[in-house]
């Protein structure tokens, strides 16, 4: 059965069907989001949104910023785990942290995070001798951690509160709960599958050994903690009334994030917002938009600016160090060699 799946995927890749399908899905998601936003934002008073932003408690903004910082700190373990998994334990944590923070913050804002994040990672890790194949493996393992965490959060959250997902997909709660149970069973099956014996994907230099059962549970935990902090950062900025509960917000937030990711738009712009407005329909739209605007400033704009500054400083330091080394090398080459006066 696995061989049949591999042949099917290989056929789809050769015909570029997967690429075309992904493009169609992205366009469709963006089109639906634009339609939803057009209808939901009619009658919105911009001044009321600005007033709602100003009336947000500074303590709520500070707490949300703290959760955002905790979320990005957790993201650093995506790269730490991936780099260790490919056998490069010599790369220090500070490099993993910079690569993860910069790649995700830039990828979130620019869009097409698979390519932009990979380019940032390559620039940072190449200084440690990692090549393009190593970067591809790191991106794959980091992405695997992300998807395992999303599957766990959505599976558990929707199984507990299926009505939260129904607000977005408009399906009956029992259908969403059944789907969540399938996700949980699939997740447990995957953990059991990698626990039986070492599993590999890819061929030749591109072959990656999947983490075993225990390490997969670590991946799931990292993903859950990351998404939990992000959901909390959004939760504390939402209107106090009506209080729909954290689980509902977490399910809707993760669903909206995944839809934004599928659209490949920068920061899920438009798609994430439409999904949040649909999912949290019972909240005041102006206050909800104010919370989402503050969240974007804290989670997208501020980290992006910080990462660009850090990368610029890093490039300046590396450039100065390289220039100094070239001067030293030139001085050594220009230094005259004293001949030995002793006759042969």
PDB file of C-alpha atoms in Angstrom, residues 20-306:
ATOM      1  CA  UNK A  20      -1.103  23.226 -10.007  1.00  0.00           C
ATOM      2  CA  UNK A  21      -3.489  21.957  -7.346  1.00  0.00           C
ATOM      3  CA  UNK A  22      -1.684  23.968  -4.670  1.00  0.00           C
ATOM      4  CA  UNK A  23      -1.925  27.115  -6.797  1.00  0.00           C
ATOM      5  CA  UNK A  24      -5.651  26.579  -7.371  1.00  0.00           C
ATOM      6  CA  UNK A  25      -6.243  26.035  -3.652  1.00  0.00           C
ATOM      7  CA  UNK A  26      -4.326  29.215  -2.770  1.00  0.00           C
ATOM      8  CA  UNK A  27      -6.312  31.311  -5.241  1.00  0.00           C
ATOM      9  CA  UNK A  28      -9.590  29.763  -4.098  1.00  0.00           C
ATOM     10  CA  UNK A  29      -8.853  30.414  -0.418  1.00  0.00           C
ATOM     11  CA  UNK A  30      -7.893  34.036  -1.101  1.00  0.00           C
ATOM     12  CA  UNK A  31     -10.978  34.593  -3.271  1.00  0.00           C
ATOM     13  CA  UNK A  32     -13.317  33.218  -0.609  1.00  0.00           C
ATOM     14  CA  UNK A  33     -11.579  35.316   2.062  1.00  0.00           C
ATOM     15  CA  UNK A  34     -11.985  38.493  -0.008  1.00  0.00           C
ATOM     16  CA  UNK A  35     -15.670  37.740  -0.510  1.00  0.00           C
ATOM     17  CA  UNK A  36     -16.195  37.131   3.211  1.00  0.00           C
ATOM     18  CA  UNK A  37     -14.278  40.266   4.208  1.00  0.00           C
ATOM     19  CA  UNK A  38     -16.211  42.393   1.741  1.00  0.00           C
ATOM     20  CA  UNK A  39     -19.523  41.346   3.271  1.00  0.00           C
ATOM     21  CA  UNK A  40     -18.442  41.325   6.912  1.00  0.00           C
ATOM     22  CA  UNK A  41     -16.610  44.642   6.921  1.00  0.00           C
ATOM     23  CA  UNK A  42     -19.411  46.638   5.352  1.00  0.00           C
ATOM     24  CA  UNK A  43     -20.569  49.265   7.792  1.00  0.00           C
ATOM     25  CA  UNK A  44     -17.422  49.063   9.916  1.00  0.00           C
ATOM     26  CA  UNK A  45     -16.513  52.418  11.415  1.00  0.00           C
ATOM     27  CA  UNK A  46     -12.755  52.896  11.262  1.00  0.00           C
ATOM     28  CA  UNK A  47     -12.885  55.470  14.050  1.00  0.00           C
ATOM     29  CA  UNK A  48     -14.561  52.915  16.323  1.00  0.00           C
ATOM     30  CA  UNK A  49     -11.766  50.439  15.569  1.00  0.00           C
ATOM     31  CA  UNK A  50      -9.129  53.045  16.417  1.00  0.00           C
ATOM     32  CA  UNK A  51     -10.963  53.920  19.628  1.00  0.00           C
ATOM     33  CA  UNK A  52     -11.098  50.221  20.545  1.00  0.00           C
ATOM     34  CA  UNK A  53      -7.343  49.979  20.033  1.00  0.00           C
ATOM     35  CA  UNK A  54      -6.758  52.993  22.282  1.00  0.00           C
ATOM     36  CA  UNK A  55      -9.073  51.592  24.965  1.00  0.00           C
ATOM     37  CA  UNK A  56      -7.236  48.274  25.135  1.00  0.00           C
ATOM     38  CA  UNK A  57      -5.665  47.848  28.553  1.00  0.00           C
ATOM     39  CA  UNK A  58      -1.859  48.292  28.467  1.00  0.00           C
ATOM     40  CA  UNK A  59      -1.589  45.271  30.746  1.00  0.00           C
ATOM     41  CA  UNK A  60      -3.360  43.141  28.106  1.00  0.00           C
ATOM     42  CA  UNK A  61      -0.980  44.362  25.411  1.00  0.00           C
ATOM     43  CA  UNK A  62       2.023  43.660  27.647  1.00  0.00           C
ATOM     44  CA  UNK A  63       0.725  40.180  28.498  1.00  0.00           C
ATOM     45  CA  UNK A  64       0.106  39.435  24.827  1.00  0.00           C
ATOM     46  CA  UNK A  65       3.642  40.607  23.982  1.00  0.00           C
ATOM     47  CA  UNK A  66       4.976  38.275  26.676  1.00  0.00           C
ATOM     48  CA  UNK A  67       3.085  35.332  25.150  1.00  0.00           C
ATOM     49  CA  UNK A  68       4.375  36.282  21.689  1.00  0.00           C
ATOM     50  CA  UNK A  69       7.940  36.302  23.025  1.00  0.00           C
ATOM     51  CA  UNK A  70       7.348  32.903  24.649  1.00  0.00           C
ATOM     52  CA  UNK A  71       5.967  31.600  21.350  1.00  0.00           C
ATOM     53  CA  UNK A  72       9.018  32.733  19.385  1.00  0.00           C
ATOM     54  CA  UNK A  73      11.274  31.282  22.081  1.00  0.00           C
ATOM     55  CA  UNK A  74       9.518  27.944  21.598  1.00  0.00           C
ATOM     56  CA  UNK A  75      10.050  28.277  17.833  1.00  0.00           C
ATOM     57  CA  UNK A  76      13.806  28.191  18.397  1.00  0.00           C
ATOM     58  CA  UNK A  77      13.458  24.573  19.496  1.00  0.00           C
ATOM     59  CA  UNK A  78      12.074  23.688  16.051  1.00  0.00           C
ATOM     60  CA  UNK A  79      15.516  24.353  14.589  1.00  0.00           C
ATOM     61  CA  UNK A  80      17.421  23.026  17.589  1.00  0.00           C
ATOM     62  CA  UNK A  81      15.548  19.731  17.287  1.00  0.00           C
ATOM     63  CA  UNK A  82      15.941  19.561  13.488  1.00  0.00           C
ATOM     64  CA  UNK A  83      19.665  20.371  13.455  1.00  0.00           C
ATOM     65  CA  UNK A  84      20.347  17.786  16.167  1.00  0.00           C
ATOM     66  CA  UNK A  85      18.229  15.247  14.264  1.00  0.00           C
ATOM     67  CA  UNK A  86      20.482  15.477  11.176  1.00  0.00           C
ATOM     68  CA  UNK A  87      23.549  14.903  13.341  1.00  0.00           C
ATOM     69  CA  UNK A  88      24.950  18.447  13.622  1.00  0.00           C
ATOM     70  CA  UNK A  89      25.177  18.844  17.370  1.00  0.00           C
ATOM     71  CA  UNK A  90      28.210  21.113  16.892  1.00  0.00           C
ATOM     72  CA  UNK A  91      25.980  23.999  15.796  1.00  0.00           C
ATOM     73  CA  UNK A  92      25.344  26.109  18.923  1.00  0.00           C
ATOM     74  CA  UNK A  93      21.896  26.964  20.200  1.00  0.00           C
ATOM     75  CA  UNK A  94      22.394  30.697  19.576  1.00  0.00           C
ATOM     76  CA  UNK A  95      22.712  29.945  15.847  1.00  0.00           C
ATOM     77  CA  UNK A  96      19.603  27.749  15.940  1.00  0.00           C
ATOM     78  CA  UNK A  97      17.728  30.504  17.759  1.00  0.00           C
ATOM     79  CA  UNK A  98      18.727  33.198  15.261  1.00  0.00           C
ATOM     80  CA  UNK A  99      17.919  30.999  12.269  1.00  0.00           C
ATOM     81  CA  UNK A 100      14.515  30.008  13.632  1.00  0.00           C
ATOM     82  CA  UNK A 101      13.529  33.498  14.756  1.00  0.00           C
ATOM     83  CA  UNK A 102      14.669  35.213  11.556  1.00  0.00           C
ATOM     84  CA  UNK A 103      13.318  32.594   9.150  1.00  0.00           C
ATOM     85  CA  UNK A 104       9.875  32.437  10.747  1.00  0.00           C
ATOM     86  CA  UNK A 105       9.443  36.166  11.359  1.00  0.00           C
ATOM     87  CA  UNK A 106      10.525  37.030   7.808  1.00  0.00           C
ATOM     88  CA  UNK A 107       8.668  34.096   6.265  1.00  0.00           C
ATOM     89  CA  UNK A 108       5.466  35.041   8.094  1.00  0.00           C
ATOM     90  CA  UNK A 109       5.554  38.563   6.663  1.00  0.00           C
ATOM     91  CA  UNK A 110       6.913  38.000   3.163  1.00  0.00           C
ATOM     92  CA  UNK A 111       4.835  34.920   2.399  1.00  0.00           C
ATOM     93  CA  UNK A 112       5.835  31.628   0.728  1.00  0.00           C
ATOM     94  CA  UNK A 113       7.588  30.826   4.002  1.00  0.00           C
ATOM     95  CA  UNK A 114       8.979  27.532   2.688  1.00  0.00           C
ATOM     96  CA  UNK A 115      11.239  29.423   0.275  1.00  0.00           C
ATOM     97  CA  UNK A 116      11.890  32.645   2.191  1.00  0.00           C
ATOM     98  CA  UNK A 117      12.517  30.797   5.453  1.00  0.00           C
ATOM     99  CA  UNK A 118      14.803  28.340   3.678  1.00  0.00           C
ATOM    100  CA  UNK A 119      16.826  31.181   2.143  1.00  0.00           C
ATOM    101  CA  UNK A 120      17.304  32.834   5.538  1.00  0.00           C
ATOM    102  CA  UNK A 121      18.303  29.534   7.116  1.00  0.00           C
ATOM    103  CA  UNK A 122      20.813  28.856   4.350  1.00  0.00           C
ATOM    104  CA  UNK A 123      22.459  32.256   4.841  1.00  0.00           C
ATOM    105  CA  UNK A 124      22.892  31.601   8.565  1.00  0.00           C
ATOM    106  CA  UNK A 125      23.743  27.894   8.591  1.00  0.00           C
ATOM    107  CA  UNK A 126      26.118  28.022   5.611  1.00  0.00           C
ATOM    108  CA  UNK A 127      28.651  29.670   7.936  1.00  0.00           C
ATOM    109  CA  UNK A 128      28.736  26.328   9.766  1.00  0.00           C
ATOM    110  CA  UNK A 129      29.295  24.309   6.623  1.00  0.00           C
ATOM    111  CA  UNK A 130      25.715  23.191   6.058  1.00  0.00           C
ATOM    112  CA  UNK A 131      24.747  22.899   2.393  1.00  0.00           C
ATOM    113  CA  UNK A 132      21.449  23.104   0.565  1.00  0.00           C
ATOM    114  CA  UNK A 133      20.579  19.470   1.272  1.00  0.00           C
ATOM    115  CA  UNK A 134      21.106  19.993   5.005  1.00  0.00           C
ATOM    116  CA  UNK A 135      18.876  23.090   4.923  1.00  0.00           C
ATOM    117  CA  UNK A 136      16.168  21.140   3.110  1.00  0.00           C
ATOM    118  CA  UNK A 137      16.307  18.463   5.811  1.00  0.00           C
ATOM    119  CA  UNK A 138      16.099  21.087   8.565  1.00  0.00           C
ATOM    120  CA  UNK A 139      13.109  22.731   6.892  1.00  0.00           C
ATOM    121  CA  UNK A 140      11.413  19.353   6.516  1.00  0.00           C
ATOM    122  CA  UNK A 141      11.910  18.353  10.152  1.00  0.00           C
ATOM    123  CA  UNK A 142      10.903  21.803  11.435  1.00  0.00           C
ATOM    124  CA  UNK A 143       7.817  21.658   9.240  1.00  0.00           C
ATOM    125  CA  UNK A 144       7.038  18.191  10.551  1.00  0.00           C
ATOM    126  CA  UNK A 145       7.106  19.542  14.101  1.00  0.00           C
ATOM    127  CA  UNK A 146       4.755  22.341  13.052  1.00  0.00           C
ATOM    128  CA  UNK A 147       2.230  19.996  11.443  1.00  0.00           C
ATOM    129  CA  UNK A 148       2.332  17.452  14.243  1.00  0.00           C
ATOM    130  CA  UNK A 149       1.603  20.231  16.726  1.00  0.00           C
ATOM    131  CA  UNK A 150      -1.252  21.548  14.606  1.00  0.00           C
ATOM    132  CA  UNK A 151      -2.736  18.078  14.240  1.00  0.00           C
ATOM    133  CA  UNK A 152      -2.602  17.555  17.998  1.00  0.00           C
ATOM    134  CA  UNK A 153      -4.163  20.916  18.853  1.00  0.00           C
ATOM    135  CA  UNK A 154      -6.904  20.669  16.241  1.00  0.00           C
ATOM    136  CA  UNK A 155      -7.628  17.024  16.946  1.00  0.00           C
ATOM    137  CA  UNK A 156      -7.917  17.438  20.702  1.00  0.00           C
ATOM    138  CA  UNK A 157      -9.586  20.857  20.540  1.00  0.00           C
ATOM    139  CA  UNK A 158     -12.236  19.947  17.982  1.00  0.00           C
ATOM    140  CA  UNK A 159     -12.949  16.607  19.633  1.00  0.00           C
ATOM    141  CA  UNK A 160     -13.601  18.487  22.888  1.00  0.00           C
ATOM    142  CA  UNK A 161     -15.485  21.426  21.343  1.00  0.00           C
ATOM    143  CA  UNK A 162     -16.568  20.624  17.726  1.00  0.00           C
ATOM    144  CA  UNK A 163     -18.851  23.684  17.595  1.00  0.00           C
ATOM    145  CA  UNK A 164     -15.757  25.895  17.385  1.00  0.00           C
ATOM    146  CA  UNK A 165     -14.766  24.381  14.033  1.00  0.00           C
ATOM    147  CA  UNK A 166     -18.391  24.413  12.864  1.00  0.00           C
ATOM    148  CA  UNK A 167     -18.355  28.204  13.106  1.00  0.00           C
ATOM    149  CA  UNK A 168     -15.748  28.257  10.317  1.00  0.00           C
ATOM    150  CA  UNK A 169     -16.481  25.261   8.077  1.00  0.00           C
ATOM    151  CA  UNK A 170     -20.277  25.309   8.652  1.00  0.00           C
ATOM    152  CA  UNK A 171     -20.333  21.516   9.040  1.00  0.00           C
ATOM    153  CA  UNK A 172     -22.407  19.737  11.691  1.00  0.00           C
ATOM    154  CA  UNK A 173     -20.533  19.339  15.009  1.00  0.00           C
ATOM    155  CA  UNK A 174     -20.683  15.542  14.808  1.00  0.00           C
ATOM    156  CA  UNK A 175     -18.876  15.627  11.450  1.00  0.00           C
ATOM    157  CA  UNK A 176     -16.117  17.821  12.889  1.00  0.00           C
ATOM    158  CA  UNK A 177     -15.807  15.606  15.956  1.00  0.00           C
ATOM    159  CA  UNK A 178     -15.540  12.511  13.742  1.00  0.00           C
ATOM    160  CA  UNK A 179     -12.837  14.247  11.699  1.00  0.00           C
ATOM    161  CA  UNK A 180     -10.985  15.212  14.878  1.00  0.00           C
ATOM    162  CA  UNK A 181     -11.058  11.609  16.085  1.00  0.00           C
ATOM    163  CA  UNK A 182      -9.639  10.507  12.738  1.00  0.00           C
ATOM    164  CA  UNK A 183      -6.828  13.073  13.150  1.00  0.00           C
ATOM    165  CA  UNK A 184      -6.045  11.793  16.652  1.00  0.00           C
ATOM    166  CA  UNK A 185      -6.043   8.164  15.470  1.00  0.00           C
ATOM    167  CA  UNK A 186      -3.758   9.120  12.577  1.00  0.00           C
ATOM    168  CA  UNK A 187      -1.407  10.930  14.956  1.00  0.00           C
ATOM    169  CA  UNK A 188      -1.247   7.964  17.325  1.00  0.00           C
ATOM    170  CA  UNK A 189      -0.731   5.607  14.380  1.00  0.00           C
ATOM    171  CA  UNK A 190       2.183   7.715  13.165  1.00  0.00           C
ATOM    172  CA  UNK A 191       3.795   7.657  16.611  1.00  0.00           C
ATOM    173  CA  UNK A 192       3.389   3.876  16.718  1.00  0.00           C
ATOM    174  CA  UNK A 193       4.749   3.549  13.167  1.00  0.00           C
ATOM    175  CA  UNK A 194       7.994   5.417  13.898  1.00  0.00           C
ATOM    176  CA  UNK A 195       8.326   3.604  17.231  1.00  0.00           C
ATOM    177  CA  UNK A 196       8.488   0.114  15.731  1.00  0.00           C
ATOM    178  CA  UNK A 197      11.748   0.653  13.809  1.00  0.00           C
ATOM    179  CA  UNK A 198      13.706   3.505  12.194  1.00  0.00           C
ATOM    180  CA  UNK A 199      11.833   5.073   9.308  1.00  0.00           C
ATOM    181  CA  UNK A 200      13.383   7.033   6.456  1.00  0.00           C
ATOM    182  CA  UNK A 201      11.976   9.260   3.718  1.00  0.00           C
ATOM    183  CA  UNK A 202      13.729  10.412   0.567  1.00  0.00           C
ATOM    184  CA  UNK A 203      16.571   8.874  -1.381  1.00  0.00           C
ATOM    185  CA  UNK A 204      20.320   9.232  -1.578  1.00  0.00           C
ATOM    186  CA  UNK A 205      21.634  12.472  -0.079  1.00  0.00           C
ATOM    187  CA  UNK A 206      18.052  13.609   0.449  1.00  0.00           C
ATOM    188  CA  UNK A 207      17.237  10.735   2.791  1.00  0.00           C
ATOM    189  CA  UNK A 208      16.014  11.812   6.230  1.00  0.00           C
ATOM    190  CA  UNK A 209      15.602   9.504   9.192  1.00  0.00           C
ATOM    191  CA  UNK A 210      12.366  10.329  10.969  1.00  0.00           C
ATOM    192  CA  UNK A 211      12.536  10.840  14.736  1.00  0.00           C
ATOM    193  CA  UNK A 212      11.496   7.781  16.751  1.00  0.00           C
ATOM    194  CA  UNK A 213       8.425   7.494  18.934  1.00  0.00           C
ATOM    195  CA  UNK A 214       9.830   9.281  21.996  1.00  0.00           C
ATOM    196  CA  UNK A 215      11.305  12.128  19.937  1.00  0.00           C
ATOM    197  CA  UNK A 216       8.075  12.441  17.961  1.00  0.00           C
ATOM    198  CA  UNK A 217       6.237  13.007  21.229  1.00  0.00           C
ATOM    199  CA  UNK A 218       8.778  15.756  21.948  1.00  0.00           C
ATOM    200  CA  UNK A 219       7.989  17.272  18.538  1.00  0.00           C
ATOM    201  CA  UNK A 220       4.270  17.198  19.318  1.00  0.00           C
ATOM    202  CA  UNK A 221       4.871  18.831  22.695  1.00  0.00           C
ATOM    203  CA  UNK A 222       6.958  21.612  21.119  1.00  0.00           C
ATOM    204  CA  UNK A 223       4.248  22.272  18.547  1.00  0.00           C
ATOM    205  CA  UNK A 224       1.463  22.318  21.146  1.00  0.00           C
ATOM    206  CA  UNK A 225       3.359  24.732  23.411  1.00  0.00           C
ATOM    207  CA  UNK A 226       4.156  27.052  20.500  1.00  0.00           C
ATOM    208  CA  UNK A 227       0.554  27.177  19.297  1.00  0.00           C
ATOM    209  CA  UNK A 228      -0.690  27.495  22.867  1.00  0.00           C
ATOM    210  CA  UNK A 229       1.375  30.625  23.457  1.00  0.00           C
ATOM    211  CA  UNK A 230       0.265  32.125  20.138  1.00  0.00           C
ATOM    212  CA  UNK A 231      -3.396  31.426  20.912  1.00  0.00           C
ATOM    213  CA  UNK A 232      -2.978  32.975  24.364  1.00  0.00           C
ATOM    214  CA  UNK A 233      -1.452  36.100  22.787  1.00  0.00           C
ATOM    215  CA  UNK A 234      -4.589  36.438  20.660  1.00  0.00           C
ATOM    216  CA  UNK A 235      -6.958  35.476  23.481  1.00  0.00           C
ATOM    217  CA  UNK A 236      -5.924  38.242  25.884  1.00  0.00           C
ATOM    218  CA  UNK A 237      -6.536  40.889  23.191  1.00  0.00           C
ATOM    219  CA  UNK A 238     -10.093  39.785  22.449  1.00  0.00           C
ATOM    220  CA  UNK A 239     -13.167  41.542  23.891  1.00  0.00           C
ATOM    221  CA  UNK A 240     -14.099  40.464  27.411  1.00  0.00           C
ATOM    222  CA  UNK A 241     -17.700  39.840  26.366  1.00  0.00           C
ATOM    223  CA  UNK A 242     -18.865  37.388  25.298  1.00  0.00           C
ATOM    224  CA  UNK A 243     -16.324  35.064  26.872  1.00  0.00           C
ATOM    225  CA  UNK A 244     -16.271  32.070  24.514  1.00  0.00           C
ATOM    226  CA  UNK A 245     -13.468  30.261  26.348  1.00  0.00           C
ATOM    227  CA  UNK A 246      -9.840  29.627  25.494  1.00  0.00           C
ATOM    228  CA  UNK A 247     -10.395  26.243  23.791  1.00  0.00           C
ATOM    229  CA  UNK A 248     -12.817  27.792  21.290  1.00  0.00           C
ATOM    230  CA  UNK A 249     -10.408  30.638  20.545  1.00  0.00           C
ATOM    231  CA  UNK A 250      -7.489  28.196  20.187  1.00  0.00           C
ATOM    232  CA  UNK A 251      -9.358  26.004  17.682  1.00  0.00           C
ATOM    233  CA  UNK A 252     -10.503  28.998  15.625  1.00  0.00           C
ATOM    234  CA  UNK A 253      -7.071  30.640  15.819  1.00  0.00           C
ATOM    235  CA  UNK A 254      -5.208  27.525  14.651  1.00  0.00           C
ATOM    236  CA  UNK A 255      -7.764  26.922  11.880  1.00  0.00           C
ATOM    237  CA  UNK A 256      -7.443  30.537  10.722  1.00  0.00           C
ATOM    238  CA  UNK A 257      -3.642  30.282  10.826  1.00  0.00           C
ATOM    239  CA  UNK A 258      -3.643  27.141   8.687  1.00  0.00           C
ATOM    240  CA  UNK A 259      -5.978  28.742   6.159  1.00  0.00           C
ATOM    241  CA  UNK A 260      -3.655  31.738   6.001  1.00  0.00           C
ATOM    242  CA  UNK A 261      -0.707  29.376   5.542  1.00  0.00           C
ATOM    243  CA  UNK A 262      -2.519  27.584   2.696  1.00  0.00           C
ATOM    244  CA  UNK A 263      -3.137  30.887   0.921  1.00  0.00           C
ATOM    245  CA  UNK A 264       0.608  31.765   0.919  1.00  0.00           C
ATOM    246  CA  UNK A 265      -0.367  35.417   1.402  1.00  0.00           C
ATOM    247  CA  UNK A 266       2.013  37.486   3.582  1.00  0.00           C
ATOM    248  CA  UNK A 267       1.010  36.886   7.179  1.00  0.00           C
ATOM    249  CA  UNK A 268      -2.145  35.174   5.970  1.00  0.00           C
ATOM    250  CA  UNK A 269      -3.406  38.709   5.343  1.00  0.00           C
ATOM    251  CA  UNK A 270      -7.103  38.711   4.597  1.00  0.00           C
ATOM    252  CA  UNK A 271      -7.525  34.959   4.960  1.00  0.00           C
ATOM    253  CA  UNK A 272      -6.627  34.784   8.657  1.00  0.00           C
ATOM    254  CA  UNK A 273      -8.761  37.835   9.359  1.00  0.00           C
ATOM    255  CA  UNK A 274     -11.787  36.499   7.497  1.00  0.00           C
ATOM    256  CA  UNK A 275     -11.610  33.168   9.321  1.00  0.00           C
ATOM    257  CA  UNK A 276     -11.371  34.894  12.706  1.00  0.00           C
ATOM    258  CA  UNK A 277     -14.327  37.152  11.921  1.00  0.00           C
ATOM    259  CA  UNK A 278     -16.431  34.180  10.826  1.00  0.00           C
ATOM    260  CA  UNK A 279     -15.393  31.965  13.726  1.00  0.00           C
ATOM    261  CA  UNK A 280     -15.927  34.640  16.387  1.00  0.00           C
ATOM    262  CA  UNK A 281     -19.090  36.072  14.851  1.00  0.00           C
ATOM    263  CA  UNK A 282     -20.655  36.704  18.271  1.00  0.00           C
ATOM    264  CA  UNK A 283     -18.060  39.337  19.200  1.00  0.00           C
ATOM    265  CA  UNK A 284     -18.247  43.045  18.434  1.00  0.00           C
ATOM    266  CA  UNK A 285     -16.541  43.454  15.063  1.00  0.00           C
ATOM    267  CA  UNK A 286     -14.791  46.723  15.863  1.00  0.00           C
ATOM    268  CA  UNK A 287     -13.346  45.354  19.107  1.00  0.00           C
ATOM    269  CA  UNK A 288     -12.368  42.078  17.432  1.00  0.00           C
ATOM    270  CA  UNK A 289     -10.627  43.948  14.606  1.00  0.00           C
ATOM    271  CA  UNK A 290      -8.790  46.057  17.176  1.00  0.00           C
ATOM    272  CA  UNK A 291      -7.513  42.930  18.921  1.00  0.00           C
ATOM    273  CA  UNK A 292      -6.446  41.376  15.616  1.00  0.00           C
ATOM    274  CA  UNK A 293      -4.665  44.578  14.611  1.00  0.00           C
ATOM    275  CA  UNK A 294      -2.708  44.666  17.873  1.00  0.00           C
ATOM    276  CA  UNK A 295      -1.885  40.967  17.493  1.00  0.00           C
ATOM    277  CA  UNK A 296      -0.502  41.582  14.008  1.00  0.00           C
ATOM    278  CA  UNK A 297       1.675  44.392  15.317  1.00  0.00           C
ATOM    279  CA  UNK A 298       3.043  42.198  18.100  1.00  0.00           C
ATOM    280  CA  UNK A 299       3.373  38.872  16.280  1.00  0.00           C
ATOM    281  CA  UNK A 300       4.244  39.954  12.744  1.00  0.00           C
ATOM    282  CA  UNK A 301       5.511  43.533  12.484  1.00  0.00           C
ATOM    283  CA  UNK A 302       7.661  43.820  15.631  1.00  0.00           C
ATOM    284  CA  UNK A 303       9.510  40.464  15.190  1.00  0.00           C
ATOM    285  CA  UNK A 304      10.045  41.255  11.497  1.00  0.00           C
ATOM    286  CA  UNK A 305      11.729  44.575  12.333  1.00  0.00           C
ATOM    287  CA  UNK A 306      13.836  42.968  15.062  1.00  0.00           C
TER     288      UNK A 306
END
